[in-house]
PDB file of C-alpha atoms in Angstrom:
ATOM      1  CA  MET A 349     -77.527 -12.473  30.642  1.00  0.00           C
ATOM      2  CA  ARG A 350     -74.471 -13.423  32.220  1.00  0.00           C
ATOM      3  CA  ASP A 351     -76.057 -15.771  33.607  1.00  0.00           C
ATOM      4  CA  TYR A 352     -77.384 -17.197  29.828  1.00  0.00           C
ATOM      5  CA  TYR A 353     -73.672 -17.527  29.045  1.00  0.00           C
ATOM      6  CA  VAL A 354     -73.157 -19.628  32.280  1.00  0.00           C
ATOM      7  CA  SER A 355     -76.666 -22.207  31.857  1.00  0.00           C
ATOM      8  CA  ALA A 356     -75.295 -22.403  28.483  1.00  0.00           C
ATOM      9  CA  LEU A 357     -71.815 -24.081  28.935  1.00  0.00           C
ATOM     10  CA  VAL A 358     -73.347 -26.322  31.575  1.00  0.00           C
ATOM     11  CA  VAL A 359     -75.830 -27.976  29.217  1.00  0.00           C
ATOM     12  CA  PHE A 360     -73.328 -27.643  26.484  1.00  0.00           C
ATOM     13  CA  ALA A 361     -70.618 -28.944  28.702  1.00  0.00           C
ATOM     14  CA  LEU A 362     -73.253 -31.521  30.265  1.00  0.00           C
ATOM     15  CA  ALA A 363     -74.497 -33.341  26.698  1.00  0.00           C
ATOM     16  CA  GLY A 364     -70.536 -33.205  25.600  1.00  0.00           C
ATOM     17  CA  LEU A 365     -69.787 -34.952  29.040  1.00  0.00           C
ATOM     18  CA  SER A 366     -72.723 -37.593  28.175  1.00  0.00           C
ATOM     19  CA  ASP A 367     -71.333 -38.336  24.569  1.00  0.00           C
ATOM     20  CA  GLY A 368     -68.085 -38.516  25.934  1.00  0.00           C
ATOM     21  CA  LEU A 369     -69.013 -40.827  28.620  1.00  0.00           C
ATOM     22  CA  ASP A 370     -71.264 -42.623  25.994  1.00  0.00           C
ATOM     23  CA  GLY A 371     -68.734 -43.476  23.789  1.00  0.00           C
ATOM     24  CA  PHE A 372     -66.151 -44.542  27.049  1.00  0.00           C
ATOM     25  CA  ILE A 373     -68.669 -47.132  28.077  1.00  0.00           C
ATOM     26  CA  ALA A 374     -69.307 -48.472  24.699  1.00  0.00           C
ATOM     27  CA  ARG A 375     -66.080 -48.972  24.468  1.00  0.00           C
ATOM     28  CA  TYR A 376     -64.877 -50.008  27.313  1.00  0.00           C
ATOM     29  CA  PHE A 377     -67.845 -52.545  27.615  1.00  0.00           C
ATOM     30  CA  ASN A 378     -67.536 -53.731  24.196  1.00  0.00           C
ATOM     31  CA  GLN A 379     -71.502 -52.585  23.799  1.00  0.00           C
ATOM     32  CA  ARG A 380     -70.685 -51.286  20.162  1.00  0.00           C
ATOM     33  CA  THR A 381     -73.312 -50.803  17.958  1.00  0.00           C
ATOM     34  CA  VAL A 382     -73.580 -50.516  14.098  1.00  0.00           C
ATOM     35  CA  LEU A 383     -76.649 -47.709  15.096  1.00  0.00           C
ATOM     36  CA  GLY A 384     -75.066 -46.390  17.945  1.00  0.00           C
ATOM     37  CA  ALA A 385     -71.972 -45.926  14.969  1.00  0.00           C
ATOM     38  CA  TYR A 386     -74.412 -44.043  13.097  1.00  0.00           C
ATOM     39  CA  LEU A 387     -76.230 -41.770  15.782  1.00  0.00           C
ATOM     40  CA  ASP A 388     -73.385 -40.881  17.853  1.00  0.00           C
ATOM     41  CA  PRO A 389     -71.909 -38.533  15.285  1.00  0.00           C
ATOM     42  CA  ILE A 390     -75.190 -37.876  14.052  1.00  0.00           C
ATOM     43  CA  ALA A 391     -76.350 -36.340  17.377  1.00  0.00           C
ATOM     44  CA  ASP A 392     -72.650 -34.185  17.199  1.00  0.00           C
ATOM     45  CA  LYS A 393     -73.338 -32.791  14.367  1.00  0.00           C
ATOM     46  CA  LEU A 394     -76.513 -32.369  15.895  1.00  0.00           C
ATOM     47  CA  LEU A 395     -74.792 -30.392  19.444  1.00  0.00           C
ATOM     48  CA  ILE A 396     -72.268 -28.559  17.357  1.00  0.00           C
ATOM     49  CA  ILE A 397     -74.959 -27.026  14.745  1.00  0.00           C
ATOM     50  CA  SER A 398     -77.293 -26.048  17.456  1.00  0.00           C
ATOM     51  CA  ALA A 399     -74.609 -24.390  19.076  1.00  0.00           C
ATOM     52  CA  TYR A 400     -73.176 -22.270  15.713  1.00  0.00           C
ATOM     53  CA  VAL A 401     -76.792 -21.276  15.082  1.00  0.00           C
ATOM     54  CA  SER A 402     -78.553 -20.573  18.079  1.00  0.00           C
ATOM     55  CA  LEU A 403     -75.253 -18.460  18.873  1.00  0.00           C
ATOM     56  CA  ALA A 404     -75.109 -16.885  15.273  1.00  0.00           C
ATOM     57  CA  VAL A 405     -78.883 -15.781  15.676  1.00  0.00           C
ATOM     58  CA  ILE A 406     -78.392 -13.825  19.051  1.00  0.00           C
ATOM     59  CA  LYS A 407     -75.546 -12.097  17.895  1.00  0.00           C
ATOM     60  CA  ILE A 408     -72.680 -13.639  19.423  1.00  0.00           C
ATOM     61  CA  ILE A 409     -70.122 -15.370  16.843  1.00  0.00           C
ATOM     62  CA  PRO A 410     -70.543 -13.722  13.299  1.00  0.00           C
ATOM     63  CA  PRO A 411     -73.139 -16.013  10.785  1.00  0.00           C
ATOM     64  CA  TRP A 412     -70.327 -16.848   8.139  1.00  0.00           C
ATOM     65  CA  ILE A 413     -68.677 -19.136  11.170  1.00  0.00           C
ATOM     66  CA  ALA A 414     -71.700 -20.517  11.710  1.00  0.00           C
ATOM     67  CA  VAL A 415     -72.793 -20.988   7.417  1.00  0.00           C
ATOM     68  CA  ILE A 416     -69.090 -22.782   7.241  1.00  0.00           C
ATOM     69  CA  VAL A 417     -69.326 -25.141  10.668  1.00  0.00           C
ATOM     70  CA  THR A 418     -72.889 -26.318   9.813  1.00  0.00           C
ATOM     71  CA  THR A 419     -71.937 -26.619   5.966  1.00  0.00           C
ATOM     72  CA  ARG A 420     -69.199 -29.224   6.646  1.00  0.00           C
ATOM     73  CA  ASP A 421     -71.635 -31.322   9.013  1.00  0.00           C
ATOM     74  CA  VAL A 422     -74.482 -30.863   6.875  1.00  0.00           C
ATOM     75  CA  ILE A 423     -72.178 -32.374   3.826  1.00  0.00           C
ATOM     76  CA  ILE A 424     -70.907 -35.253   5.990  1.00  0.00           C
ATOM     77  CA  LEU A 425     -74.229 -35.972   7.445  1.00  0.00           C
ATOM     78  CA  LEU A 426     -75.891 -36.175   3.805  1.00  0.00           C
ATOM     79  CA  GLY A 427     -72.434 -38.452   2.889  1.00  0.00           C
ATOM     80  CA  ILE A 428     -73.436 -40.609   5.179  1.00  0.00           C
ATOM     81  CA  ALA A 429     -77.140 -41.092   4.430  1.00  0.00           C
ATOM     82  CA  VAL A 430     -76.272 -41.319   0.691  1.00  0.00           C
ATOM     83  CA  PHE A 431     -74.514 -44.059   1.657  1.00  0.00           C
ATOM     84  CA  SER A 432     -76.929 -45.755   4.199  1.00  0.00           C
ATOM     85  CA  ILE A 433     -79.819 -45.691   1.042  1.00  0.00           C
ATOM     86  CA  THR A 434     -77.542 -46.772  -1.431  1.00  0.00           C
ATOM     87  CA  GLY A 435     -76.664 -49.745   0.818  1.00  0.00           C
ATOM     88  CA  ILE A 436     -73.191 -49.286   1.278  1.00  0.00           C
ATOM     89  CA  SER A 437     -71.679 -50.266   3.690  1.00  0.00           C
ATOM     90  CA  ILE A 438     -69.433 -48.087   6.080  1.00  0.00           C
ATOM     91  CA  GLU A 439     -67.453 -47.587   9.184  1.00  0.00           C
ATOM     92  CA  ILE A 440     -67.228 -43.792  10.086  1.00  0.00           C
ATOM     93  CA  LYS A 441     -63.847 -43.881  12.343  1.00  0.00           C
ATOM     94  CA  PRO A 442     -63.209 -39.998  11.933  1.00  0.00           C
ATOM     95  CA  SER A 443     -59.149 -39.067  10.802  1.00  0.00           C
ATOM     96  CA  LEU A 444     -57.243 -36.790  12.868  1.00  0.00           C
ATOM     97  CA  VAL A 445     -58.186 -33.928  10.860  1.00  0.00           C
ATOM     98  CA  SER A 446     -61.506 -34.517  11.579  1.00  0.00           C
ATOM     99  CA  LYS A 447     -60.939 -34.740  15.457  1.00  0.00           C
ATOM    100  CA  CYS A 448     -59.032 -31.941  15.562  1.00  0.00           C
ATOM    101  CA  THR A 449     -61.872 -29.792  14.273  1.00  0.00           C
ATOM    102  CA  THR A 450     -63.816 -31.139  15.947  1.00  0.00           C
ATOM    103  CA  VAL A 451     -61.759 -29.889  19.028  1.00  0.00           C
ATOM    104  CA  ALA A 452     -61.636 -26.776  17.401  1.00  0.00           C
ATOM    105  CA  GLN A 453     -65.261 -26.169  16.967  1.00  0.00           C
ATOM    106  CA  LEU A 454     -66.091 -27.113  20.419  1.00  0.00           C
ATOM    107  CA  GLY A 455     -63.133 -24.903  21.854  1.00  0.00           C
ATOM    108  CA  THR A 456     -65.092 -21.745  19.954  1.00  0.00           C
ATOM    109  CA  VAL A 457     -68.044 -22.754  21.527  1.00  0.00           C
ATOM    110  CA  VAL A 458     -66.813 -22.927  24.967  1.00  0.00           C
ATOM    111  CA  PHE A 459     -64.448 -19.533  24.821  1.00  0.00           C
ATOM    112  CA  ILE A 460     -67.670 -17.922  23.282  1.00  0.00           C
ATOM    113  CA  LEU A 461     -69.937 -18.747  26.259  1.00  0.00           C
ATOM    114  CA  PHE A 462     -66.970 -18.221  28.757  1.00  0.00           C
ATOM    115  CA  ASN A 463     -66.388 -14.719  26.644  1.00  0.00           C
ATOM    116  CA  PRO A 464     -69.083 -13.734  25.561  1.00  0.00           C
ATOM    117  CA  THR A 465     -68.583  -9.921  25.815  1.00  0.00           C
ATOM    118  CA  VAL A 466     -64.632 -10.551  24.302  1.00  0.00           C
ATOM    119  CA  SER A 467     -65.010  -7.637  21.260  1.00  0.00           C
ATOM    120  CA  ASP A 468     -65.280  -9.173  17.840  1.00  0.00           C
ATOM    121  CA  ALA A 469     -62.395  -7.050  16.998  1.00  0.00           C
ATOM    122  CA  SER A 470     -60.012  -9.006  19.698  1.00  0.00           C
ATOM    123  CA  LEU A 471     -56.942 -10.841  17.366  1.00  0.00           C
ATOM    124  CA  ILE A 472     -57.782 -14.157  19.857  1.00  0.00           C
ATOM    125  CA  LYS A 473     -61.013 -13.973  18.803  1.00  0.00           C
ATOM    126  CA  TYR A 474     -60.397 -13.522  15.530  1.00  0.00           C
ATOM    127  CA  CYS A 475     -57.574 -16.098  15.292  1.00  0.00           C
ATOM    128  CA  ILE A 476     -60.044 -18.597  16.708  1.00  0.00           C
ATOM    129  CA  TYR A 477     -62.953 -18.170  14.526  1.00  0.00           C
ATOM    130  CA  TRP A 478     -60.605 -18.567  11.291  1.00  0.00           C
ATOM    131  CA  LEU A 479     -58.618 -21.609  12.413  1.00  0.00           C
ATOM    132  CA  THR A 480     -61.921 -23.406  13.384  1.00  0.00           C
ATOM    133  CA  ALA A 481     -63.353 -21.945  10.275  1.00  0.00           C
ATOM    134  CA  GLY A 482     -60.272 -23.439   8.019  1.00  0.00           C
ATOM    135  CA  LEU A 483     -59.876 -26.621   9.811  1.00  0.00           C
ATOM    136  CA  SER A 484     -63.885 -26.858   9.092  1.00  0.00           C
ATOM    137  CA  ILE A 485     -63.054 -26.479   5.223  1.00  0.00           C
ATOM    138  CA  VAL A 486     -59.882 -28.662   5.323  1.00  0.00           C
ATOM    139  CA  SER A 487     -61.626 -31.619   6.973  1.00  0.00           C
ATOM    140  CA  GLY A 488     -65.170 -31.293   5.113  1.00  0.00           C
ATOM    141  CA  PHE A 489     -63.136 -31.474   2.016  1.00  0.00           C
ATOM    142  CA  HIS A 490     -61.339 -34.618   2.987  1.00  0.00           C
ATOM    143  CA  TYR A 491     -64.136 -36.299   3.671  1.00  0.00           C
ATOM    144  CA  ILE A 492     -65.961 -35.239   0.447  1.00  0.00           C
ATOM    145  CA  TYR A 493     -62.634 -36.838  -0.978  1.00  0.00           C
ATOM    146  CA  LYS A 494     -62.934 -39.803   1.502  1.00  0.00           C
ATOM    147  CA  GLY A 495     -66.279 -40.291   0.231  1.00  0.00           C
ATOM    148  CA  MET A 496     -65.860 -39.750  -3.668  1.00  0.00           C
ATOM    149  CA  ASN A 497     -62.804 -42.246  -3.386  1.00  0.00           C
ATOM    150  CA  ILE A 498     -65.095 -44.628  -2.206  1.00  0.00           C
ATOM    151  CA  LEU A 499     -67.736 -44.490  -4.561  1.00  0.00           C
ATOM    152  CA  GLN A 500     -65.511 -44.798  -7.427  1.00  0.00           C
ATOM    153  CA  ASN A 501     -63.919 -48.318  -5.557  1.00  0.00           C
ATOM    154  CA  ILE A 502     -67.425 -49.726  -4.935  1.00  0.00           C
ATOM    155  CA  SER A 503     -67.026 -52.815  -2.720  1.00  0.00           C
ATOM    156  CA  PRO A 504     -69.606 -54.747  -1.195  1.00  0.00           C
ATOM    157  CA  ASN A 505     -67.539 -54.678   1.645  1.00  0.00           C
ATOM    158  CA  ASN A 506     -67.173 -52.378   4.217  1.00  0.00           C
ATOM    159  CA  GLN A 507     -65.571 -49.156   4.133  1.00  0.00           C
ATOM    160  CA  LYS A 508     -64.230 -46.715   6.090  1.00  0.00           C
ATOM    161  CA  ILE A 509     -64.678 -43.191   5.869  1.00  0.00           C
TER     162      ILE A 509
END
């Protein structure tokens, strides 16, 4: 069974590294595109959602953490879709809290895949879950707040979210 976790960790790490490399190459060679600005965060969200849902389904993580993480990411994706459908042009720029949230979410998956048999009663596991959940909730509300501000101050110019 341990081999499956190692394989999952390798696939997850490769997906994360390829995403990071893609972003680095785009910035380094100034090859950023509007399409890439939309697709990159969507790919990030799908990677995280699939990891959390998969780990919850096989009962490696509690469902509540998967629900919190998934809900935050779905809210962000829906917000992007609403802006796109309504023709409101936004620049997708992650905030510091969002970056910290992503690090916590990815770190939680890596920790779990490295240590799948750590007891659910483990203090470190408990702290990691709550840190990730807390950051996900704060970040989700932060994006809702920013989105509502954009909607209240609609102008034809680009908005940063």
